[in-house]
PDB file of C-alpha atoms in Angstrom:
ATOM      1  CA  MET A   1      20.844  21.526  11.057  1.00 47.00           C
ATOM      2  CA  GLY A   2      24.700  22.167  10.840  1.00 48.00           C
ATOM      3  CA  PHE A   3      26.748  24.707   9.236  1.00 44.00           C
ATOM      4  CA  PHE A   4      27.664  22.495   6.386  1.00 43.00           C
ATOM      5  CA  ASP A   5      23.953  21.354   5.804  1.00 49.00           C
ATOM      6  CA  THR A   6      23.133  25.092   5.530  1.00 48.00           C
ATOM      7  CA  LEU A   7      25.977  25.796   3.153  1.00 45.00           C
ATOM      8  CA  PHE A   8      25.204  23.083   0.858  1.00 45.00           C
ATOM      9  CA  GLY A   9      21.359  23.378   1.022  1.00 52.00           C
ATOM     10  CA  ARG A  10      20.872  19.937   2.600  1.00 47.00           C
ATOM     11  CA  GLN A  11      17.914  19.397   4.931  1.00 45.00           C
ATOM     12  CA  LYS A  12      17.263  16.721   7.327  1.00 44.00           C
ATOM     13  CA  PRO A  13      14.189  14.875   6.604  1.00 42.00           C
ATOM     14  CA  THR A  14      11.508  15.911   8.882  1.00 43.00           C
ATOM     15  CA  PRO A  15      10.014  13.007  10.681  1.00 46.00           C
ATOM     16  CA  MET A  16       6.489  12.391  10.169  1.00 54.00           C
ATOM     17  CA  GLY A  17       4.155  11.713  13.232  1.00 60.00           C
ATOM     18  CA  PRO A  18       0.566  10.642  13.931  1.00 74.00           C
ATOM     19  CA  GLU A  19      -1.230  13.932  13.703  1.00 78.00           C
ATOM     20  CA  LYS A  20      -2.564  13.470  10.037  1.00 91.00           C
ATOM     21  CA  LEU A  21      -3.983  10.257  11.328  1.00 92.00           C
ATOM     22  CA  PHE A  22      -7.202  12.300  12.463  1.00 94.00           C
ATOM     23  CA  ALA A  23      -7.876  13.221   8.743  1.00 95.00           C
ATOM     24  CA  ILE A  24      -9.779   9.788   8.486  1.00 97.00           C
ATOM     25  CA  SER A  25     -12.203  11.003  11.245  1.00 94.00           C
ATOM     26  CA  THR A  26     -13.729  13.745   8.961  1.00 93.00           C
ATOM     27  CA  ALA A  27     -13.202  11.546   5.863  1.00 96.00           C
ATOM     28  CA  GLU A  28     -15.332   8.894   7.303  1.00 96.00           C
ATOM     29  CA  VAL A  29     -18.463  10.719   6.477  1.00 95.00           C
ATOM     30  CA  ALA A  30     -17.454  11.223   2.893  1.00 96.00           C
ATOM     31  CA  LEU A  31     -16.496   7.601   2.581  1.00 97.00           C
ATOM     32  CA  GLU A  32     -19.965   6.455   3.774  1.00 96.00           C
ATOM     33  CA  ALA A  33     -22.006   9.045   1.958  1.00 96.00           C
ATOM     34  CA  GLU A  34     -20.180   9.323  -1.423  1.00 96.00           C
ATOM     35  CA  GLN A  35     -18.391   5.958  -1.705  1.00 96.00           C
ATOM     36  CA  ASN A  36     -20.783   3.687   0.132  1.00 96.00           C
ATOM     37  CA  LEU A  37     -18.054   2.404   2.306  1.00 97.00           C
ATOM     38  CA  THR A  38     -18.936   1.352   5.996  1.00 97.00           C
ATOM     39  CA  PRO A  39     -16.332   1.033   8.661  1.00 96.00           C
ATOM     40  CA  THR A  40     -16.026  -2.635   9.939  1.00 95.00           C
ATOM     41  CA  ASN A  41     -15.779  -1.362  13.591  1.00 93.00           C
ATOM     42  CA  THR A  42     -12.072  -2.619  13.646  1.00 95.00           C
ATOM     43  CA  ALA A  43      -8.708  -0.679  13.248  1.00 95.00           C
ATOM     44  CA  ALA A  44      -5.113  -1.628  14.027  1.00 95.00           C
ATOM     45  CA  ILE A  45      -1.657  -0.216  14.357  1.00 93.00           C
ATOM     46  CA  CYS A  46       1.461  -2.208  13.393  1.00 94.00           C
ATOM     47  CA  PHE A  47       5.033  -1.523  14.625  1.00 90.00           C
ATOM     48  CA  LYS A  48       8.321  -3.272  14.650  1.00 88.00           C
ATOM     49  CA  GLY A  49       9.330  -4.962  17.740  1.00 74.00           C
ATOM     50  CA  MET A  50      12.682  -4.675  19.436  1.00 71.00           C
ATOM     51  CA  ALA A  51      14.571  -7.106  21.512  1.00 67.00           C
ATOM     52  CA  SER A  52      15.218  -4.812  24.445  1.00 65.00           C
ATOM     53  CA  GLY A  53      14.143  -4.683  27.923  1.00 66.00           C
ATOM     54  CA  PRO A  54      13.227  -0.898  27.839  1.00 72.00           C
ATOM     55  CA  PHE A  55      11.062  -1.486  24.691  1.00 67.00           C
ATOM     56  CA  THR A  56       9.274  -4.522  26.099  1.00 74.00           C
ATOM     57  CA  GLN A  57       8.656  -2.627  29.227  1.00 77.00           C
ATOM     58  CA  MET A  58       7.254   0.209  27.322  1.00 73.00           C
ATOM     59  CA  GLN A  59       5.038  -2.022  25.207  1.00 71.00           C
ATOM     60  CA  ALA A  60       3.563  -3.526  28.315  1.00 74.00           C
ATOM     61  CA  GLU A  61       2.707  -0.105  29.847  1.00 77.00           C
ATOM     62  CA  LEU A  62       1.289   0.892  26.452  1.00 76.00           C
ATOM     63  CA  GLU A  63      -1.028  -2.009  26.441  1.00 75.00           C
ATOM     64  CA  GLN A  64      -2.088  -1.429  30.008  1.00 75.00           C
ATOM     65  CA  LEU A  65      -2.808   2.440  29.039  1.00 72.00           C
ATOM     66  CA  LEU A  66      -4.783   1.293  26.047  1.00 71.00           C
ATOM     67  CA  GLN A  67      -6.858  -1.161  28.171  1.00 71.00           C
ATOM     68  CA  LEU A  68      -7.829   1.483  30.586  1.00 69.00           C
ATOM     69  CA  SER A  69      -8.387   4.264  28.086  1.00 66.00           C
ATOM     70  CA  SER A  70     -10.389   1.862  25.684  1.00 65.00           C
ATOM     71  CA  HIS A  71     -12.613   0.837  28.564  1.00 63.00           C
ATOM     72  CA  ASP A  72     -14.372   4.357  28.780  1.00 66.00           C
ATOM     73  CA  ASP A  73     -15.037   4.270  24.951  1.00 67.00           C
ATOM     74  CA  GLN A  74     -16.283   0.618  24.950  1.00 83.00           C
ATOM     75  CA  LEU A  75     -13.400  -0.504  22.795  1.00 87.00           C
ATOM     76  CA  THR A  76     -11.526  -3.791  23.024  1.00 88.00           C
ATOM     77  CA  VAL A  77      -7.776  -3.946  22.549  1.00 87.00           C
ATOM     78  CA  LYS A  78      -6.043  -7.262  21.316  1.00 88.00           C
ATOM     79  CA  PRO A  79      -2.211  -7.312  21.129  1.00 87.00           C
ATOM     80  CA  TYR A  80      -0.839  -9.695  18.461  1.00 90.00           C
ATOM     81  CA  ASN A  81       2.700 -10.667  17.243  1.00 88.00           C
ATOM     82  CA  ASP A  82       2.786 -11.907  13.556  1.00 89.00           C
ATOM     83  CA  GLU A  83       5.097 -14.396  12.019  1.00 88.00           C
ATOM     84  CA  PHE A  84       7.432 -11.670  11.102  1.00 87.00           C
ATOM     85  CA  ASP A  85       7.598 -10.475  14.667  1.00 86.00           C
ATOM     86  CA  TYR A  86       5.668  -7.271  13.960  1.00 91.00           C
ATOM     87  CA  ARG A  87       3.504  -6.005  16.712  1.00 90.00           C
ATOM     88  CA  TRP A  88      -0.120  -5.289  16.313  1.00 92.00           C
ATOM     89  CA  PHE A  89      -2.651  -3.528  18.434  1.00 89.00           C
ATOM     90  CA  ILE A  90      -6.211  -4.404  17.071  1.00 92.00           C
ATOM     91  CA  PHE A  91      -9.051  -2.237  18.330  1.00 91.00           C
ATOM     92  CA  SER A  92     -12.745  -3.154  17.951  1.00 91.00           C
ATOM     93  CA  GLY A  93     -15.696  -0.743  18.833  1.00 90.00           C
ATOM     94  CA  ALA A  94     -18.770   0.740  17.274  1.00 91.00           C
ATOM     95  CA  ASN A  95     -17.488   4.318  17.510  1.00 92.00           C
ATOM     96  CA  PHE A  96     -15.254   4.999  14.620  1.00 95.00           C
ATOM     97  CA  GLN A  97     -13.910   8.330  16.308  1.00 93.00           C
ATOM     98  CA  ALA A  98     -13.005   6.376  19.428  1.00 91.00           C
ATOM     99  CA  LEU A  99     -10.891   4.027  17.117  1.00 92.00           C
ATOM    100  CA  VAL A 100      -9.153   6.792  15.542  1.00 94.00           C
ATOM    101  CA  THR A 101      -8.284   8.340  18.978  1.00 90.00           C
ATOM    102  CA  ALA A 102      -7.175   4.984  20.362  1.00 88.00           C
ATOM    103  CA  LEU A 103      -4.798   4.612  17.415  1.00 91.00           C
ATOM    104  CA  HIS A 104      -3.441   8.054  17.856  1.00 91.00           C
ATOM    105  CA  ILE A 105      -2.906   7.470  21.690  1.00 87.00           C
ATOM    106  CA  ALA A 106      -0.709   4.363  20.717  1.00 88.00           C
ATOM    107  CA  SER A 107       1.262   5.957  17.986  1.00 89.00           C
ATOM    108  CA  GLN A 108       1.770   9.178  20.037  1.00 89.00           C
ATOM    109  CA  THR A 109       3.031   7.089  22.867  1.00 86.00           C
ATOM    110  CA  LEU A 110       5.635   5.312  20.686  1.00 87.00           C
ATOM    111  CA  VAL A 111       6.698   8.835  19.476  1.00 89.00           C
ATOM    112  CA  ASP A 112       6.914  10.291  23.007  1.00 87.00           C
ATOM    113  CA  LYS A 113       9.175   7.294  24.200  1.00 84.00           C
ATOM    114  CA  GLY A 114      11.458   7.734  21.262  1.00 84.00           C
ATOM    115  CA  TYR A 115      10.319   4.700  19.248  1.00 84.00           C
ATOM    116  CA  GLN A 116       8.989   6.655  16.139  1.00 88.00           C
ATOM    117  CA  SER A 117      10.982   4.792  13.765  1.00 88.00           C
ATOM    118  CA  THR A 118       9.271   1.547  14.736  1.00 89.00           C
ATOM    119  CA  LEU A 119       5.982   2.782  13.632  1.00 92.00           C
ATOM    120  CA  LEU A 120       4.906   1.125  10.267  1.00 94.00           C
ATOM    121  CA  PHE A 121       1.188   1.724   9.519  1.00 96.00           C
ATOM    122  CA  ALA A 122      -2.307   2.101  10.593  1.00 96.00           C
ATOM    123  CA  ILE A 123      -5.159   0.329   9.040  1.00 97.00           C
ATOM    124  CA  PHE A 124      -8.784   1.092   8.753  1.00 97.00           C
ATOM    125  CA  PRO A 125     -10.933  -1.640   7.234  1.00 97.00           C
ATOM    126  CA  PHE A 126     -14.217  -0.794   5.344  1.00 97.00           C
ATOM    127  CA  THR A 127     -16.802  -2.854   3.513  1.00 96.00           C
ATOM    128  CA  SER A 128     -18.459  -1.814   0.045  1.00 94.00           C
ATOM    129  CA  ALA A 129     -22.214  -1.853  -0.546  1.00 92.00           C
ATOM    130  CA  GLN A 130     -21.431  -5.086  -2.430  1.00 91.00           C
ATOM    131  CA  GLY A 131     -19.709  -6.746   0.616  1.00 92.00           C
ATOM    132  CA  HIS A 132     -16.128  -6.334  -0.509  1.00 92.00           C
ATOM    133  CA  GLU A 133     -13.369  -5.461   1.986  1.00 93.00           C
ATOM    134  CA  MET A 134     -11.063  -2.474   1.366  1.00 96.00           C
ATOM    135  CA  TYR A 135      -8.581  -0.810   3.562  1.00 97.00           C
ATOM    136  CA  TRP A 136      -7.362   2.679   4.145  1.00 98.00           C
ATOM    137  CA  MET A 137      -3.588   2.441   5.188  1.00 98.00           C
ATOM    138  CA  TYR A 138      -1.785   5.318   6.934  1.00 97.00           C
ATOM    139  CA  ASN A 139       1.948   5.170   6.358  1.00 95.00           C
ATOM    140  CA  TYR A 140       3.590   6.843   9.396  1.00 94.00           C
ATOM    141  CA  LYS A 141       6.923   7.366   7.794  1.00 92.00           C
ATOM    142  CA  ARG A 142       5.260   9.342   4.907  1.00 93.00           C
ATOM    143  CA  GLY A 143       2.272  11.000   6.898  1.00 94.00           C
ATOM    144  CA  MET A 144      -0.216   9.941   4.153  1.00 96.00           C
ATOM    145  CA  PHE A 145      -2.907   7.616   3.378  1.00 97.00           C
ATOM    146  CA  TYR A 146      -3.561   5.066   0.407  1.00 98.00           C
ATOM    147  CA  PRO A 147      -6.302   2.752  -0.494  1.00 98.00           C
ATOM    148  CA  PHE A 148      -5.607  -1.131  -0.447  1.00 97.00           C
ATOM    149  CA  VAL A 149      -8.176  -3.177  -2.399  1.00 96.00           C
ATOM    150  CA  PRO A 150      -7.623  -6.760  -2.533  1.00 94.00           C
ATOM    151  CA  GLN A 151      -9.354  -8.341  -5.612  1.00 89.00           C
ATOM    152  CA  THR A 152     -11.148 -11.008  -3.358  1.00 79.00           C
ATOM    153  CA  ASP A 153     -10.047 -10.563   0.254  1.00 76.00           C
ATOM    154  CA  ALA A 154      -6.765  -9.867   2.304  1.00 76.00           C
ATOM    155  CA  HIS A 155      -6.421 -13.706   2.936  1.00 78.00           C
ATOM    156  CA  ASP A 156      -6.545 -14.533  -0.799  1.00 74.00           C
ATOM    157  CA  ARG A 157      -3.403 -16.652  -1.560  1.00 78.00           C
ATOM    158  CA  THR A 158      -3.155 -15.100  -5.060  1.00 82.00           C
ATOM    159  CA  HIS A 159      -2.634 -11.839  -3.650  1.00 89.00           C
ATOM    160  CA  THR A 160      -3.969  -9.723  -6.545  1.00 92.00           C
ATOM    161  CA  ARG A 161      -5.097  -6.148  -6.117  1.00 94.00           C
ATOM    162  CA  ASN A 162      -8.011  -4.115  -7.685  1.00 94.00           C
ATOM    163  CA  ASN A 163      -5.550  -1.288  -8.873  1.00 95.00           C
ATOM    164  CA  PRO A 164      -8.283   0.591 -10.928  1.00 96.00           C
ATOM    165  CA  GLU A 165     -10.379   0.643  -7.720  1.00 96.00           C
ATOM    166  CA  GLU A 166      -7.518   1.945  -5.564  1.00 97.00           C
ATOM    167  CA  MET A 167      -6.827   4.692  -8.069  1.00 97.00           C
ATOM    168  CA  ARG A 168     -10.430   5.776  -8.405  1.00 97.00           C
ATOM    169  CA  LEU A 169     -10.850   5.830  -4.599  1.00 97.00           C
ATOM    170  CA  ALA A 170      -7.566   7.952  -4.071  1.00 97.00           C
ATOM    171  CA  THR A 171      -8.718  10.376  -6.726  1.00 97.00           C
ATOM    172  CA  ALA A 172     -12.258  10.699  -5.208  1.00 97.00           C
ATOM    173  CA  MET A 173     -10.756  11.212  -1.665  1.00 97.00           C
ATOM    174  CA  LYS A 174      -7.983  13.565  -2.332  1.00 96.00           C
ATOM    175  CA  GLN A 175      -9.801  16.403  -0.957  1.00 95.00           C
ATOM    176  CA  GLU A 176     -10.649  14.523   2.327  1.00 96.00           C
ATOM    177  CA  LEU A 177      -7.387  12.673   3.143  1.00 97.00           C
ATOM    178  CA  PRO A 178      -3.633  13.531   2.520  1.00 96.00           C
ATOM    179  CA  ILE A 179      -3.092  10.689  -0.269  1.00 97.00           C
ATOM    180  CA  ASP A 180       0.433   9.440  -0.991  1.00 97.00           C
ATOM    181  CA  PRO A 181       1.094  10.588  -4.648  1.00 96.00           C
ATOM    182  CA  GLU A 182       3.710   7.923  -5.164  1.00 97.00           C
ATOM    183  CA  TYR A 183       1.788   4.822  -6.331  1.00 95.00           C
ATOM    184  CA  GLU A 184       4.944   2.444  -5.849  1.00 95.00           C
ATOM    185  CA  ARG A 185       4.525   3.131  -2.130  1.00 96.00           C
ATOM    186  CA  TRP A 186       1.072   1.770  -1.732  1.00 97.00           C
ATOM    187  CA  PHE A 187       2.367  -1.283   0.102  1.00 95.00           C
ATOM    188  CA  PRO A 188      -0.204  -4.129   0.436  1.00 94.00           C
ATOM    189  CA  VAL A 189      -0.579  -6.038   3.733  1.00 93.00           C
ATOM    190  CA  TRP A 190      -1.660  -9.721   3.268  1.00 91.00           C
ATOM    191  CA  ASN A 191      -2.975 -12.065   5.748  1.00 89.00           C
ATOM    192  CA  LEU A 192      -4.065  -9.396   8.405  1.00 89.00           C
ATOM    193  CA  PRO A 193      -4.722 -10.713  11.694  1.00 89.00           C
ATOM    194  CA  PHE A 194      -8.387  -9.782  11.787  1.00 84.00           C
TER     195      PHE A 194
END
């Protein structure tokens, strides 16, 4: 922080990182026991791509690292580029803690290589006792979670959300997860690649 920033009381925003991502590991027990939500054995990270040689090289090295580290935890990793040129790593495996760790490795690698600004979100799909899908989203820029509950499913063309259920889940889980208090920042993600 510079002299004038100190003098005028300005602060540079503190960049958020992937550390709070691990909160979902401990919250998973409460999600299953209290909310009857079961993990779907899938999780994903989404980030913005960059048209540069170093970024492309880093992405290839990250993919190779994830393939190697995921092998030990019996996870599969699938890279995916969507129609908006966002990059995804989609992880599958029966061990929820290993999924969270794999997402943390991916996001921490991007941070360590100087690409923190490309991180968008991590997503953890769950299924309710009635068979409905819902998602816990982790916003890297804010370092907080929020629920996303599509009215039917994430591929529904009407793109309607179950806002009362989202509010209920956020209230129920606020002791377990850092919940984003600004509802207008609870961005939905439609047409998920899994």
